[in-house]
mmCIF file of C-alpha atoms in Angstrom:
data_model
loop_
_atom_site.group_PDB
_atom_site.id
_atom_site.type_symbol
_atom_site.label_atom_id
_atom_site.label_comp_id
_atom_site.label_asym_id
_atom_site.label_seq_id
_atom_site.Cartn_x
_atom_site.Cartn_y
_atom_site.Cartn_z
ATOM 1 C CA UNK M 1 35.329 -64.721 90.865
ATOM 2 C CA UNK M 2 37.248 -65.490 87.813
ATOM 3 C CA UNK M 3 35.668 -65.087 84.081
ATOM 4 C CA UNK M 4 37.264 -66.524 81.151
ATOM 5 C CA UNK M 5 37.564 -64.142 78.605
ATOM 6 C CA UNK M 6 39.203 -66.248 75.823
ATOM 7 C CA UNK M 7 40.138 -69.730 75.454
ATOM 8 C CA UNK M 8 41.378 -72.245 72.637
ATOM 9 C CA UNK M 9 43.062 -75.191 72.007
ATOM 10 C CA UNK M 10 46.934 -75.563 71.044
ATOM 11 C CA UNK M 11 48.833 -78.919 70.161
ATOM 12 C CA UNK M 12 52.277 -79.029 70.939
ATOM 13 C CA UNK M 13 54.257 -81.687 69.346
ATOM 14 C CA UNK M 14 56.937 -83.237 70.918
ATOM 15 C CA UNK M 15 59.459 -82.584 68.161
ATOM 16 C CA UNK M 16 58.765 -78.971 68.505
ATOM 17 C CA UNK M 17 58.956 -78.583 71.999
ATOM 18 C CA UNK M 18 62.003 -76.266 72.022
ATOM 19 C CA UNK M 19 60.993 -73.848 69.280
ATOM 20 C CA UNK M 20 58.784 -70.696 69.858
ATOM 21 C CA UNK M 21 55.487 -70.735 69.414
ATOM 22 C CA UNK M 22 53.254 -67.648 68.787
ATOM 23 C CA UNK M 23 49.212 -67.651 69.358
ATOM 24 C CA UNK M 24 47.099 -64.517 68.517
ATOM 25 C CA UNK M 25 44.161 -63.532 70.083
ATOM 26 C CA UNK M 26 42.277 -60.583 71.411
ATOM 27 C CA UNK M 27 40.489 -60.348 74.577
ATOM 28 C CA UNK M 28 37.986 -57.335 75.417
ATOM 29 C CA UNK M 29 39.046 -54.031 78.105
ATOM 30 C CA UNK M 30 36.710 -53.522 80.971
ATOM 31 C CA UNK M 31 36.028 -50.397 82.955
ATOM 32 C CA UNK M 32 37.330 -49.617 85.366
ATOM 33 C CA UNK M 33 40.780 -51.470 84.388
ATOM 34 C CA UNK M 34 41.227 -54.568 86.225
ATOM 35 C CA UNK M 35 45.045 -54.224 88.074
ATOM 36 C CA UNK M 36 45.918 -57.390 85.851
ATOM 37 C CA UNK M 37 44.747 -60.497 83.814
ATOM 38 C CA UNK M 38 45.844 -63.916 84.188
ATOM 39 C CA UNK M 39 47.149 -66.206 81.228
ATOM 40 C CA UNK M 40 46.939 -69.631 81.970
ATOM 41 C CA UNK M 41 48.011 -72.616 79.969
ATOM 42 C CA UNK M 42 46.611 -76.174 81.425
ATOM 43 C CA UNK M 43 47.192 -79.414 79.806
ATOM 44 C CA UNK M 44 43.881 -81.365 78.857
ATOM 45 C CA UNK M 45 46.265 -84.983 79.353
ATOM 46 C CA UNK M 46 48.028 -84.504 82.384
ATOM 47 C CA UNK M 47 47.310 -83.428 86.224
ATOM 48 C CA UNK M 48 48.800 -80.483 87.578
ATOM 49 C CA UNK M 49 50.415 -79.679 84.585
ATOM 50 C CA UNK M 50 49.710 -75.847 83.849
ATOM 51 C CA UNK M 51 51.286 -72.171 84.471
ATOM 52 C CA UNK M 52 50.062 -69.030 84.914
ATOM 53 C CA UNK M 53 51.366 -65.852 83.727
ATOM 54 C CA UNK M 54 49.919 -62.877 85.648
ATOM 55 C CA UNK M 55 49.824 -59.508 82.918
ATOM 56 C CA UNK M 56 49.746 -56.370 84.520
ATOM 57 C CA UNK M 57 48.044 -53.446 83.340
ATOM 58 C CA UNK M 58 49.725 -50.827 85.698
ATOM 59 C CA UNK M 59 51.489 -48.835 83.145
ATOM 60 C CA UNK M 60 49.016 -49.376 80.566
ATOM 61 C CA UNK M 61 48.058 -46.277 78.587
ATOM 62 C CA UNK M 62 44.870 -46.680 76.876
ATOM 63 C CA UNK M 63 44.038 -45.011 74.066
ATOM 64 C CA UNK M 64 40.722 -42.882 73.951
ATOM 65 C CA UNK M 65 37.940 -44.628 74.037
ATOM 66 C CA UNK M 66 35.983 -42.861 71.193
ATOM 67 C CA UNK M 67 38.315 -40.586 69.125
ATOM 68 C CA UNK M 68 36.024 -37.490 68.140
ATOM 69 C CA UNK M 69 35.086 -36.446 64.974
ATOM 70 C CA UNK M 70 36.749 -34.644 62.743
ATOM 71 C CA UNK M 71 35.077 -31.044 63.241
ATOM 72 C CA UNK M 72 33.400 -29.624 59.712
ATOM 73 C CA UNK M 73 34.992 -26.528 59.448
ATOM 74 C CA UNK M 74 32.486 -23.332 58.477
ATOM 75 C CA UNK M 75 34.314 -22.682 54.639
ATOM 76 C CA UNK M 76 33.843 -21.308 51.548
ATOM 77 C CA UNK M 77 32.036 -23.196 49.472
ATOM 78 C CA UNK M 78 34.902 -24.573 46.799
ATOM 79 C CA UNK M 79 34.013 -23.789 43.319
ATOM 80 C CA UNK M 80 33.209 -26.407 40.503
ATOM 81 C CA UNK M 81 36.065 -24.567 38.615
ATOM 82 C CA UNK M 82 38.728 -25.870 41.510
ATOM 83 C CA UNK M 83 39.250 -28.709 39.150
ATOM 84 C CA UNK M 84 41.073 -26.607 36.695
ATOM 85 C CA UNK M 85 39.890 -28.851 34.162
ATOM 86 C CA UNK M 86 37.128 -28.406 31.736
ATOM 87 C CA UNK M 87 36.533 -31.927 31.449
ATOM 88 C CA UNK M 88 36.500 -32.634 34.720
ATOM 89 C CA UNK M 89 34.157 -29.532 35.206
ATOM 90 C CA UNK M 90 31.306 -30.755 32.862
ATOM 91 C CA UNK M 91 30.439 -33.717 35.076
ATOM 92 C CA UNK M 92 29.412 -31.546 37.686
ATOM 93 C CA UNK M 93 27.418 -28.973 35.307
ATOM 94 C CA UNK M 94 24.472 -30.974 37.034
ATOM 95 C CA UNK M 95 25.249 -28.922 40.502
ATOM 96 C CA UNK M 96 22.891 -26.058 40.899
ATOM 97 C CA UNK M 97 25.240 -23.649 42.786
ATOM 98 C CA UNK M 98 28.106 -24.523 40.794
ATOM 99 C CA UNK M 99 29.968 -25.416 44.189
ATOM 100 C CA UNK M 100 30.802 -28.417 46.376
ATOM 101 C CA UNK M 101 28.913 -29.114 49.569
ATOM 102 C CA UNK M 102 30.631 -28.568 52.893
ATOM 103 C CA UNK M 103 32.371 -32.384 53.309
ATOM 104 C CA UNK M 104 33.309 -31.989 49.488
ATOM 105 C CA UNK M 105 34.489 -28.956 50.006
ATOM 106 C CA UNK M 106 36.769 -29.539 53.122
ATOM 107 C CA UNK M 107 37.798 -33.008 51.621
ATOM 108 C CA UNK M 108 38.734 -31.679 48.522
ATOM 109 C CA UNK M 109 42.553 -30.390 48.911
ATOM 110 C CA UNK M 110 43.586 -33.705 50.518
ATOM 111 C CA UNK M 111 41.704 -35.938 47.554
ATOM 112 C CA UNK M 112 42.256 -33.994 44.875
ATOM 113 C CA UNK M 113 45.518 -32.236 45.124
ATOM 114 C CA UNK M 114 47.478 -35.030 47.310
ATOM 115 C CA UNK M 115 48.110 -38.910 46.605
ATOM 116 C CA UNK M 116 47.876 -39.099 50.533
ATOM 117 C CA UNK M 117 45.857 -42.137 51.684
ATOM 118 C CA UNK M 118 41.931 -40.648 53.107
ATOM 119 C CA UNK M 119 39.589 -42.286 55.332
ATOM 120 C CA UNK M 120 35.952 -40.385 54.914
ATOM 121 C CA UNK M 121 33.156 -40.755 56.916
ATOM 122 C CA UNK M 122 30.154 -39.307 56.487
ATOM 123 C CA UNK M 123 26.338 -40.383 56.835
ATOM 124 C CA UNK M 124 24.069 -41.494 53.646
ATOM 125 C CA UNK M 125 23.694 -38.522 51.888
ATOM 126 C CA UNK M 126 26.170 -36.704 52.526
ATOM 127 C CA UNK M 127 28.104 -36.568 48.999
ATOM 128 C CA UNK M 128 30.800 -39.288 49.826
ATOM 129 C CA UNK M 129 30.608 -40.408 46.285
ATOM 130 C CA UNK M 130 31.520 -37.382 45.033
ATOM 131 C CA UNK M 131 34.424 -36.965 47.339
ATOM 132 C CA UNK M 132 35.623 -40.170 45.898
ATOM 133 C CA UNK M 133 35.472 -38.875 42.516
ATOM 134 C CA UNK M 134 37.807 -36.621 43.550
ATOM 135 C CA UNK M 135 40.241 -39.090 44.390
ATOM 136 C CA UNK M 136 39.420 -40.698 40.915
ATOM 137 C CA UNK M 137 40.308 -37.771 38.944
ATOM 138 C CA UNK M 138 43.513 -36.530 41.039
ATOM 139 C CA UNK M 139 44.481 -40.209 39.189
ATOM 140 C CA UNK M 140 43.513 -39.254 35.862
ATOM 141 C CA UNK M 141 45.122 -35.834 36.570
ATOM 142 C CA UNK M 142 48.527 -36.733 37.597
ATOM 143 C CA UNK M 143 48.874 -39.707 35.173
ATOM 144 C CA UNK M 144 51.662 -39.720 32.737
ATOM 145 C CA UNK M 145 50.686 -39.378 29.082
ATOM 146 C CA UNK M 146 50.378 -42.444 27.285
ATOM 147 C CA UNK M 147 49.510 -44.324 30.506
ATOM 148 C CA UNK M 148 46.425 -46.601 31.219
ATOM 149 C CA UNK M 149 45.478 -45.382 35.414
ATOM 150 C CA UNK M 150 43.090 -48.030 37.103
ATOM 151 C CA UNK M 151 40.951 -48.000 39.978
ATOM 152 C CA UNK M 152 38.495 -49.772 41.308
ATOM 153 C CA UNK M 153 35.466 -49.078 43.603
ATOM 154 C CA UNK M 154 34.315 -51.547 46.038
ATOM 155 C CA UNK M 155 30.284 -51.365 46.540
ATOM 156 C CA UNK M 156 28.950 -52.330 49.555
ATOM 157 C CA UNK M 157 26.106 -53.973 47.979
ATOM 158 C CA UNK M 158 25.016 -55.303 44.419
ATOM 159 C CA UNK M 159 22.402 -52.664 44.107
ATOM 160 C CA UNK M 160 25.097 -49.720 44.596
ATOM 161 C CA UNK M 161 27.114 -51.170 42.344
ATOM 162 C CA UNK M 162 24.641 -51.547 39.279
ATOM 163 C CA UNK M 163 23.682 -47.459 40.204
ATOM 164 C CA UNK M 164 27.394 -46.602 40.106
ATOM 165 C CA UNK M 165 27.910 -48.546 37.139
ATOM 166 C CA UNK M 166 25.056 -47.043 34.994
ATOM 167 C CA UNK M 167 26.130 -43.241 36.501
ATOM 168 C CA UNK M 168 29.575 -43.829 35.761
ATOM 169 C CA UNK M 169 29.390 -45.201 32.365
ATOM 170 C CA UNK M 170 27.717 -42.122 31.371
ATOM 171 C CA UNK M 171 29.727 -39.446 33.055
ATOM 172 C CA UNK M 172 33.115 -41.300 33.002
ATOM 173 C CA UNK M 173 32.541 -43.284 30.147
ATOM 174 C CA UNK M 174 31.240 -41.439 27.669
ATOM 175 C CA UNK M 175 32.106 -37.993 29.156
ATOM 176 C CA UNK M 176 35.808 -39.052 29.470
ATOM 177 C CA UNK M 177 36.615 -41.800 27.406
ATOM 178 C CA UNK M 178 37.121 -44.382 30.095
ATOM 179 C CA UNK M 179 36.804 -47.894 30.123
ATOM 180 C CA UNK M 180 34.089 -48.435 33.111
ATOM 181 C CA UNK M 181 33.451 -52.548 33.418
ATOM 182 C CA UNK M 182 31.436 -53.997 36.495
ATOM 183 C CA UNK M 183 32.454 -57.294 37.594
ATOM 184 C CA UNK M 184 29.621 -60.231 37.421
ATOM 185 C CA UNK M 185 30.870 -62.665 39.855
ATOM 186 C CA UNK M 186 32.015 -65.004 37.273
ATOM 187 C CA UNK M 187 35.724 -65.481 37.694
ATOM 188 C CA UNK M 188 37.176 -66.091 34.238
ATOM 189 C CA UNK M 189 34.877 -63.208 32.787
ATOM 190 C CA UNK M 190 35.948 -60.999 35.935
ATOM 191 C CA UNK M 191 39.512 -61.475 35.068
ATOM 192 C CA UNK M 192 38.916 -60.322 31.512
ATOM 193 C CA UNK M 193 36.882 -57.121 32.894
ATOM 194 C CA UNK M 194 39.504 -56.327 35.122
ATOM 195 C CA UNK M 195 42.227 -56.452 32.732
ATOM 196 C CA UNK M 196 40.530 -54.359 30.310
ATOM 197 C CA UNK M 197 38.810 -51.588 32.675
ATOM 198 C CA UNK M 198 39.961 -48.657 33.753
ATOM 199 C CA UNK M 199 37.142 -47.844 36.561
ATOM 200 C CA UNK M 200 36.256 -51.100 38.023
ATOM 201 C CA UNK M 201 33.291 -51.602 39.731
ATOM 202 C CA UNK M 202 32.568 -54.768 42.116
ATOM 203 C CA UNK M 203 30.830 -55.765 45.530
ATOM 204 C CA UNK M 204 33.210 -56.998 48.455
ATOM 205 C CA UNK M 205 32.396 -60.553 47.624
ATOM 206 C CA UNK M 206 33.256 -59.980 43.951
ATOM 207 C CA UNK M 207 36.880 -58.038 44.679
ATOM 208 C CA UNK M 208 37.507 -60.095 47.467
ATOM 209 C CA UNK M 209 37.375 -63.669 44.628
ATOM 210 C CA UNK M 210 39.217 -61.488 42.264
ATOM 211 C CA UNK M 211 42.063 -60.372 44.212
ATOM 212 C CA UNK M 212 43.169 -63.690 45.531
ATOM 213 C CA UNK M 213 44.032 -64.678 42.036
ATOM 214 C CA UNK M 214 46.284 -61.519 41.718
ATOM 215 C CA UNK M 215 49.194 -63.534 40.394
ATOM 216 C CA UNK M 216 47.168 -64.416 37.194
#
């Protein structure tokens, strides 16, 4: 039998009847892939006022269901001295081996030596925060003299934002002289913190509120 994958009301007013309208929605795809789906538009006021459009999947090429993860290469650990800046190297003086771990080593070049967009996905405790710090240090190293580069760190939870603020206030604030700020959730105060801060720490909810005020 037929299964309804999506339905929603759509109002078409007479004065706009001759204009083009767009309705956007998503539906799941199942395996095995059916030969086609049917799109139906039915009037809720008039009998027999409906139309059906078949959507064929005969020539549809689906993407891989589960893209393979990036292979972790067996690389020589990247030494802290690869930062080539004594101030930056001092930030990682606490590392016993004076080298970065495998994930940090593999992402180092893209994050610290290029301006490419990078998405790093790895388990909890694998050192992703230091990967983020590579990008932050890249921003500082490549900023023209006399400018005030800025970045935003968005944390998933308030506890993580608090922890990051405490750590970075000491290391980047005291260590590098950066203005590290943490948003509070109060819009007026946060806009001032955003203007003042070079490293701004916020939760996703706080950043959503502030970013809606970007014209200010």
